[in-house]
Amino acid sequence: TIISSGVTRLTYDQVWGALRDTDEDPADPARVIELYTGDSVPETDNGGGVDQWNREPARAKSHGAFGTATGPGTDVHHLRPTDVTVNSARGNLDFDEGGAENAEAPGNYADADSWEPRDEVKGDVARMIFYMSVRYEGDDGFADLEVNDLVGNGSAPHLGRLSVLLRWNAEDPPSAFELRRNDVIYDVYQHNRNPFIDHPEWADAIWAA
């Protein structure tokens, strides 16, 4: 109820501007940090071209068919800048460990049904997925976006693997970058927070066996 009340909803076009702010390179405000590569790239070099950055939904939009609709499709808490071709390689895969290393984004791995992000953002990814699971409960015209302990969820409104995400949350606590991002989204854009960044321990309180 807290994170769903008084929320400002952005359009998909407005997300571009928000990400330039939320994911600003601490060393250069004219650049953003890509989620999977960790590269710093010009903030204006966005779009759909090779080597540009795009708006990557950590919680793949096909899992629940919310697309780019204002609401879950434009919620900046789970949208991050990513390299266009790396974004395409991740596709709508669930999250798990293992597979072949991505040549363009070393430290990231993929197999037929899952994607493993680099160690430095594993916790970020987990906390974005937990937020979406709690924020969108199926009472606002969109699907109930649940987290589960499976991979290969396809177009079902589920995303896994929960047990791995819980471990990533514990192993990679919120960084200064992630904490600032949460503050900017709250103060400037949506006026709600990701509670799992403020309180990572709440994930285990809710989902751990």
Tab-separated table of C-alpha atoms in Angstrom:
chain	number	residue	atom	x	y	z
A	1	THR	CA	0.000	0.000	0.000
A	2	ILE	CA	2.801	2.431	0.858
A	3	ILE	CA	4.728	1.986	-2.380
A	4	SER	CA	1.542	2.054	-4.486
A	5	SER	CA	0.053	5.266	-3.070
A	6	GLY	CA	0.643	8.761	-4.420
A	7	VAL	CA	2.846	7.467	-7.228
A	8	THR	CA	3.597	9.645	-10.259
A	9	ARG	CA	3.484	7.480	-13.375
A	10	LEU	CA	5.806	8.302	-16.238
A	11	THR	CA	5.263	7.791	-19.943
A	12	TYR	CA	7.691	5.529	-21.769
A	13	ASP	CA	9.246	8.582	-23.445
A	14	GLN	CA	9.743	10.274	-20.056
A	15	VAL	CA	11.765	7.260	-18.917
A	16	TRP	CA	14.673	8.412	-21.120
A	17	GLY	CA	15.102	11.600	-19.122
A	18	ALA	CA	14.630	9.861	-15.794
A	19	LEU	CA	17.326	7.283	-16.544
A	20	ARG	CA	19.795	10.015	-17.483
A	21	ASP	CA	19.373	11.243	-13.916
A	22	THR	CA	18.933	8.028	-11.927
A	23	ASP	CA	21.817	6.196	-13.596
A	24	GLU	CA	24.180	9.138	-13.964
A	25	ASP	CA	27.878	8.305	-13.883
A	26	PRO	CA	29.148	9.658	-10.524
A	27	ALA	CA	32.341	10.733	-12.276
A	28	ASP	CA	30.643	12.501	-15.205
A	29	PRO	CA	27.039	13.777	-15.143
A	30	ALA	CA	26.913	13.757	-18.955
A	31	ARG	CA	27.162	9.961	-19.016
A	32	VAL	CA	25.163	6.999	-17.672
A	33	ILE	CA	26.296	3.609	-16.383
A	34	GLU	CA	24.969	0.587	-18.249
A	35	LEU	CA	23.610	-2.167	-16.020
A	36	TYR	CA	25.188	-5.266	-17.536
A	37	THR	CA	28.394	-3.938	-19.091
A	38	GLY	CA	29.167	-1.429	-16.333
A	39	ASP	CA	30.345	0.908	-19.095
A	40	SER	CA	29.992	4.668	-18.886
A	41	VAL	CA	28.378	5.968	-22.081
A	42	PRO	CA	27.134	9.388	-23.259
A	43	GLU	CA	23.683	10.001	-21.845
A	44	THR	CA	22.423	11.285	-25.204
A	45	ASP	CA	23.593	8.197	-27.121
A	46	ASN	CA	20.324	6.381	-26.580
A	47	GLY	CA	17.992	4.608	-28.988
A	48	GLY	CA	17.870	1.339	-30.871
A	49	GLY	CA	21.158	1.401	-32.749
A	50	VAL	CA	24.103	-0.912	-32.210
A	51	ASP	CA	26.245	0.303	-29.295
A	52	GLN	CA	23.572	2.739	-28.138
A	53	TRP	CA	21.863	2.301	-24.791
A	54	ASN	CA	18.224	1.369	-24.360
A	55	ARG	CA	15.656	1.063	-21.550
A	56	GLU	CA	16.077	-2.456	-20.152
A	57	PRO	CA	13.264	-3.797	-17.959
A	58	ALA	CA	14.932	-6.041	-15.405
A	59	ARG	CA	11.515	-7.616	-14.989
A	60	ALA	CA	10.978	-8.583	-18.627
A	61	LYS	CA	7.799	-6.990	-19.945
A	62	SER	CA	6.621	-10.154	-21.716
A	63	HIS	CA	6.297	-11.887	-18.323
A	64	GLY	CA	2.792	-10.623	-17.709
A	65	ALA	CA	2.323	-8.861	-21.057
A	66	PHE	CA	2.466	-5.313	-19.679
A	67	GLY	CA	4.631	-4.037	-22.533
A	68	THR	CA	5.459	-0.336	-22.301
A	69	ALA	CA	2.150	0.637	-20.722
A	70	THR	CA	2.251	3.464	-18.212
A	71	GLY	CA	2.558	1.627	-14.903
A	72	PRO	CA	4.710	-1.508	-14.787
A	73	GLY	CA	6.043	-0.830	-18.268
A	74	THR	CA	7.391	2.581	-17.265
A	75	ASP	CA	8.286	2.018	-13.617
A	76	VAL	CA	11.833	3.373	-13.288
A	77	HIS	CA	12.531	1.155	-10.282
A	78	HIS	CA	13.052	-1.762	-12.700
A	79	LEU	CA	14.242	0.054	-15.832
A	80	ARG	CA	17.976	0.565	-16.364
A	81	PRO	CA	20.234	1.679	-19.226
A	82	THR	CA	21.739	-1.264	-21.095
A	83	ASP	CA	23.655	-1.726	-24.315
A	84	VAL	CA	21.195	-2.449	-27.119
A	85	THR	CA	22.712	-5.732	-28.260
A	86	VAL	CA	23.324	-6.953	-24.699
A	87	ASN	CA	19.701	-6.096	-23.937
A	88	SER	CA	18.696	-8.210	-26.946
A	89	ALA	CA	20.867	-11.116	-25.758
A	90	ARG	CA	19.180	-11.061	-22.359
A	91	GLY	CA	15.741	-10.919	-23.988
A	92	ASN	CA	13.052	-12.150	-21.608
A	93	LEU	CA	15.166	-14.772	-19.838
A	94	ASP	CA	14.603	-15.517	-16.182
A	95	PHE	CA	17.509	-15.071	-13.763
A	96	ASP	CA	19.731	-17.952	-12.669
A	97	GLU	CA	23.403	-18.915	-12.739
A	98	GLY	CA	25.439	-20.568	-15.463
A	99	GLY	CA	25.680	-20.669	-19.210
A	100	ALA	CA	28.053	-19.116	-21.728
A	101	GLU	CA	29.722	-15.786	-21.051
A	102	ASN	CA	28.453	-12.867	-23.090
A	103	ALA	CA	31.273	-11.671	-25.359
A	104	GLU	CA	30.165	-8.040	-25.287
A	105	ALA	CA	29.496	-7.934	-21.538
A	106	PRO	CA	32.043	-10.152	-19.753
A	107	GLY	CA	30.828	-11.397	-16.383
A	108	ASN	CA	27.300	-11.967	-17.679
A	109	TYR	CA	26.209	-15.476	-18.670
A	110	ALA	CA	23.244	-16.979	-20.486
A	111	ASP	CA	21.811	-20.348	-21.384
A	112	ALA	CA	18.530	-21.351	-23.005
A	113	ASP	CA	16.297	-20.224	-20.154
A	114	SER	CA	18.245	-17.873	-17.868
A	115	TRP	CA	20.541	-14.875	-17.589
A	116	GLU	CA	23.210	-14.310	-14.936
A	117	PRO	CA	24.252	-10.652	-14.525
A	118	ARG	CA	27.724	-9.589	-13.434
A	119	ASP	CA	28.475	-9.892	-9.717
A	120	GLU	CA	28.436	-6.135	-9.122
A	121	VAL	CA	24.721	-5.827	-9.938
A	122	LYS	CA	23.304	-9.179	-8.880
A	123	GLY	CA	21.753	-7.643	-5.777
A	124	ASP	CA	20.417	-4.686	-7.772
A	125	VAL	CA	18.615	-7.090	-10.101
A	126	ALA	CA	17.179	-9.111	-7.223
A	127	ARG	CA	15.832	-6.048	-5.430
A	128	MET	CA	14.218	-4.738	-8.631
A	129	ILE	CA	12.417	-8.055	-9.086
A	130	PHE	CA	11.281	-8.118	-5.449
A	131	TYR	CA	9.941	-4.568	-5.765
A	132	MET	CA	7.918	-5.436	-8.856
A	133	SER	CA	6.471	-8.528	-7.197
A	134	VAL	CA	5.177	-6.453	-4.280
A	135	ARG	CA	4.227	-3.315	-6.225
A	136	TYR	CA	2.025	-4.973	-8.874
A	137	GLU	CA	-0.471	-7.299	-7.241
A	138	GLY	CA	-3.028	-7.639	-10.021
A	139	ASP	CA	-5.435	-5.038	-8.630
A	140	ASP	CA	-4.675	-2.217	-11.099
A	141	GLY	CA	-5.626	-3.729	-14.449
A	142	PHE	CA	-2.245	-5.441	-14.875
A	143	ALA	CA	-1.215	-9.003	-14.081
A	144	ASP	CA	-0.076	-10.083	-10.612
A	145	LEU	CA	3.690	-10.006	-11.180
A	146	GLU	CA	4.906	-12.765	-8.909
A	147	VAL	CA	8.402	-14.089	-8.319
A	148	ASN	CA	8.816	-17.871	-8.257
A	149	ASP	CA	11.579	-20.475	-8.071
A	150	LEU	CA	11.431	-21.540	-11.705
A	151	VAL	CA	13.088	-20.579	-14.966
A	152	GLY	CA	11.543	-20.752	-18.413
A	153	ASN	CA	8.448	-18.895	-17.220
A	154	GLY	CA	7.815	-17.591	-20.726
A	155	SER	CA	4.878	-15.194	-20.958
A	156	ALA	CA	3.415	-16.186	-17.591
A	157	PRO	CA	3.323	-13.281	-15.093
A	158	HIS	CA	6.093	-14.929	-13.070
A	159	LEU	CA	9.857	-14.508	-12.918
A	160	GLY	CA	12.538	-16.591	-11.251
A	161	ARG	CA	14.649	-18.027	-9.837
A	162	LEU	CA	13.619	-16.896	-6.350
A	163	SER	CA	16.181	-18.905	-4.372
A	164	VAL	CA	19.023	-17.480	-6.474
A	165	LEU	CA	17.663	-13.927	-6.259
A	166	LEU	CA	17.503	-14.183	-2.470
A	167	ARG	CA	21.136	-15.250	-2.396
A	168	TRP	CA	22.181	-12.431	-4.717
A	169	ASN	CA	20.344	-9.961	-2.490
A	170	ALA	CA	22.408	-11.139	0.481
A	171	GLU	CA	25.747	-11.365	-1.331
A	172	ASP	CA	25.541	-7.972	-3.066
A	173	PRO	CA	24.130	-5.373	-0.634
A	174	PRO	CA	22.965	-1.958	-1.890
A	175	SER	CA	25.778	0.226	-3.187
A	176	ALA	CA	26.027	4.012	-2.950
A	177	PHE	CA	24.908	4.135	-6.602
A	178	GLU	CA	21.799	2.073	-5.876
A	179	LEU	CA	20.955	4.060	-2.736
A	180	ARG	CA	21.231	7.363	-4.624
A	181	ARG	CA	19.084	5.951	-7.423
A	182	ASN	CA	16.328	5.062	-4.972
A	183	ASP	CA	16.456	8.584	-3.522
A	184	VAL	CA	16.253	10.269	-6.943
A	185	ILE	CA	13.265	8.184	-7.999
A	186	TYR	CA	11.531	9.076	-4.741
A	187	ASP	CA	12.450	12.760	-4.620
A	188	VAL	CA	12.137	13.735	-8.285
A	189	TYR	CA	10.179	11.220	-10.356
A	190	GLN	CA	7.779	8.633	-8.929
A	191	HIS	CA	7.690	9.595	-5.250
A	192	ASN	CA	7.806	6.003	-4.097
A	193	ARG	CA	10.727	3.875	-2.970
A	194	ASN	CA	12.048	0.369	-3.455
A	195	PRO	CA	11.790	-0.881	0.138
A	196	PHE	CA	14.226	-3.715	-0.528
A	197	ILE	CA	16.991	-1.181	-1.101
A	198	ASP	CA	16.196	0.490	2.222
A	199	HIS	CA	15.703	-2.865	3.966
A	200	PRO	CA	17.295	-5.788	2.049
A	201	GLU	CA	16.470	-8.077	4.973
A	202	TRP	CA	12.775	-7.805	4.182
A	203	ALA	CA	13.209	-10.101	1.177
A	204	ASP	CA	14.095	-13.032	3.412
A	205	ALA	CA	11.324	-12.062	5.840
A	206	ILE	CA	8.796	-12.388	3.003
A	207	TRP	CA	10.109	-15.217	0.806
A	208	ALA	CA	12.755	-17.305	2.594
A	209	ALA	CA	11.583	-20.726	3.684
